[in-house]
Every structure is written in C-alpha cells, then in structure tokens.
Coordinates of C-alpha atoms in Angstrom, one line a residue:
M1 CA 104.4 128.5 139.2
D2 CA 103.4 131.4 141.7
I3 CA 106.8 133.2 142.5
P4 CA 105.7 135.3 146.0
L5 CA 107.0 138.6 146.7
N6 CA 108.5 138.8 150.1
A7 CA 108.9 135.4 150.7
K8 CA 111.8 133.8 152.4
V9 CA 114.5 132.5 149.8
Y10 CA 116.3 129.0 150.3
T11 CA 119.0 127.2 148.4
K12 CA 119.8 123.4 149.0
D13 CA 122.1 124.7 152.3
G14 CA 119.6 127.2 153.7
H15 CA 117.8 130.4 154.0
I16 CA 119.5 133.4 152.1
G17 CA 117.2 136.1 151.9
R18 CA 113.8 137.6 150.6
S19 CA 112.1 138.1 147.0
V20 CA 111.3 141.8 146.9
C21 CA 110.9 142.6 142.9
L22 CA 109.5 140.4 139.9
I23 CA 110.9 141.2 136.7
I24 CA 108.6 140.5 133.6
N25 CA 109.0 140.7 130.0
P26 CA 105.6 142.6 129.1
I27 CA 105.9 141.3 125.1
K28 CA 106.3 137.6 125.9
Q29 CA 103.9 137.8 129.0
E30 CA 106.3 136.1 131.5
V31 CA 108.2 136.5 134.7
T32 CA 111.9 136.4 133.7
H33 CA 113.5 136.9 137.0
F34 CA 113.0 137.8 140.7
V35 CA 115.1 140.0 142.8
L36 CA 116.9 138.3 145.9
R37 CA 117.6 140.4 148.8
R38 CA 120.4 138.9 151.0
K39 CA 119.8 138.6 154.4
D40 CA 123.0 139.8 155.7
E41 CA 123.8 143.3 156.9
F42 CA 124.1 144.9 153.5
G43 CA 121.0 143.5 151.9
Y44 CA 122.9 142.9 148.7
Q45 CA 120.1 142.4 145.9
E46 CA 120.7 140.4 142.8
L47 CA 118.6 139.0 139.7
V48 CA 117.8 135.4 139.7
P49 CA 116.5 133.9 136.9
V50 CA 113.3 131.8 137.3
E51 CA 114.8 128.8 135.9
R52 CA 116.7 128.6 139.4
I53 CA 113.4 128.1 141.3
K54 CA 112.7 124.5 142.2
E55 CA 109.7 125.0 144.4
A56 CA 107.5 127.8 145.5
T57 CA 104.6 128.2 148.0
Q58 CA 102.9 131.5 149.2
D59 CA 105.6 132.5 151.8
M60 CA 108.8 130.4 150.4
I61 CA 110.8 130.0 147.2
L62 CA 113.3 127.0 147.3
L63 CA 116.1 127.3 144.6
N64 CA 117.9 124.1 142.9
C65 CA 121.4 125.4 143.8
Y66 CA 123.7 125.9 146.7
T67 CA 124.5 129.6 148.0
H68 CA 128.1 129.7 146.5
D69 CA 126.2 129.1 142.7
L70 CA 124.8 132.5 143.1
A71 CA 128.0 134.1 143.1
E72 CA 127.9 135.1 139.4
L73 CA 124.4 136.6 139.4
A74 CA 124.1 140.1 138.1
P75 CA 123.6 142.8 140.7
F76 CA 120.0 144.4 141.1
T77 CA 120.9 147.9 142.0
K78 CA 124.0 150.2 141.1
S79 CA 125.3 153.0 142.8
E80 CA 126.0 156.2 140.5
Y81 CA 127.5 159.3 141.8
I82 CA 125.4 162.3 141.2
G83 CA 127.6 165.1 139.2
I84 CA 127.6 168.6 140.9
N85 CA 128.1 171.2 138.2
P86 CA 131.1 173.6 138.3
D87 CA 129.2 176.4 139.8
G88 CA 128.2 174.0 142.8
T89 CA 124.8 173.2 141.7
S90 CA 122.9 170.1 141.1
D91 CA 119.5 168.6 140.4
P92 CA 117.6 168.8 143.5
A93 CA 115.3 166.3 142.5
A94 CA 118.1 163.7 142.2
M95 CA 119.9 164.1 145.4
D96 CA 119.7 162.0 148.3
D97 CA 117.8 163.4 151.4
E98 CA 121.2 163.8 153.4
M99 CA 122.4 166.5 150.9
F100 CA 119.9 168.8 152.2
A101 CA 121.1 168.6 155.5
W102 CA 124.4 169.9 154.5
P103 CA 126.5 171.2 156.5
Y104 CA 125.0 169.1 159.0
S105 CA 125.2 165.9 157.2
P106 CA 126.4 162.9 159.3
Y107 CA 128.3 161.8 156.1
D108 CA 131.7 162.8 154.7
S109 CA 131.0 165.8 152.8
S110 CA 133.8 165.1 150.4
I111 CA 132.1 161.9 149.1
P112 CA 129.9 162.9 146.4
P113 CA 125.9 161.9 146.9
T114 CA 125.0 158.7 145.0
V115 CA 121.4 157.3 143.8
R116 CA 120.7 153.7 143.6
V117 CA 119.3 152.7 140.1
E118 CA 117.9 149.4 139.5
Q119 CA 119.5 147.3 136.8
I120 CA 116.2 145.8 134.9
P121 CA 117.2 144.1 131.7
H122 CA 116.3 146.0 128.4
G123 CA 112.7 145.8 127.7
E124 CA 111.7 144.2 130.7
L125 CA 109.6 145.7 133.8
G126 CA 110.3 145.8 137.7
I127 CA 107.1 144.9 139.8
H128 CA 107.3 145.7 143.4
R129 CA 105.0 145.1 146.0
G130 CA 103.3 148.2 147.3
A131 CA 103.9 149.8 144.0
E132 CA 101.2 152.5 142.9
V133 CA 98.9 151.5 140.0
E134 CA 97.4 154.2 138.0
A135 CA 94.8 153.9 135.2
T136 CA 94.0 156.4 132.6
D137 CA 91.2 157.9 134.9
G138 CA 93.2 158.0 138.2
H139 CA 94.6 156.0 141.1
V140 CA 93.6 152.5 141.3
G141 CA 95.6 151.1 144.3
T142 CA 98.8 149.3 145.1
V143 CA 100.4 145.9 144.1
G144 CA 99.9 143.5 146.5
E145 CA 100.6 140.3 144.4
F146 CA 101.1 139.7 140.8
L147 CA 99.3 137.1 139.1
V148 CA 100.2 135.4 135.8
E149 CA 98.2 132.6 134.2
P150 CA 99.8 130.3 132.2
E151 CA 98.5 129.5 128.8
H152 CA 96.3 126.2 128.4

C-alpha cells in the first residue's frame, strides 16, 4: 500500500487532517506509522499506526476508525523547555528565533524558551517531504516521495 505524504486524512466520520511524515523501521525495512497533523487551529500531530489505514490513494488516506477512536494515539511532538544556565547563558543553537529578539520579543519573557522534539519510536526514522538527502560525495536533492517495494 502506498502511504502518501501531504495527503488529506479521513476517518469514517470525515476529514481530520494531513499526513506530514512517515516513520520507518530501517532494520525490518517497513513503514510502521505516519504522522497526522490535525486540521484544527493547533495543528496537533500524532503517530498513527499503519494498521489503522483502510485505503490510500495518491492524495488521500482513509482510516478504519472514527475520530474519537484516535484519542489514545501518542503525540508526535513534545515541547521541552530550554534550561538557562545560572549565569544567564544558554546554547544559542538550541534557542528559538524569538529569543534573539529579546527584550523586544512579543512573548512573555518570564516563560523559558521551548524546543519541539519529535517522538520517533526507538530504532526508527522519520521521513519528511522536503528533507535534504546527502550521499557520501555530497548533496543529492530533497525527498519528494518515499517508495517501499513489498517483497514478492
């Protein structure tokens, strides 16, 4: 079954979002999950096991459940606060862009900066559309689609 990226995702009771990432197990050479980004204003992302897919086309994924059945799904991203050292310094590479606008940030400066961390299962990899592809001799391109050929 083809599992498209950036496809509309539907449950039995309607459209709920888009697929934004595939999670693969490189040892077993199989897709284990896809990431659903909800269409609500928060854009909540969660891991959906491929067993939940009833049907998929090039631009649509139909799940074999209702929206309320997805309540137990694991979140794909988690926010972690970036600790600031006692001397007031932190790792600039880990800071959000708005931290560099301080003291003119539009956000409350009493809230520590956060970073979003993808919750990919141990031993698996996340493949995003547009991800950079590198070979041993340099840049190859970007991911447009990811094809897995089943064994015959």
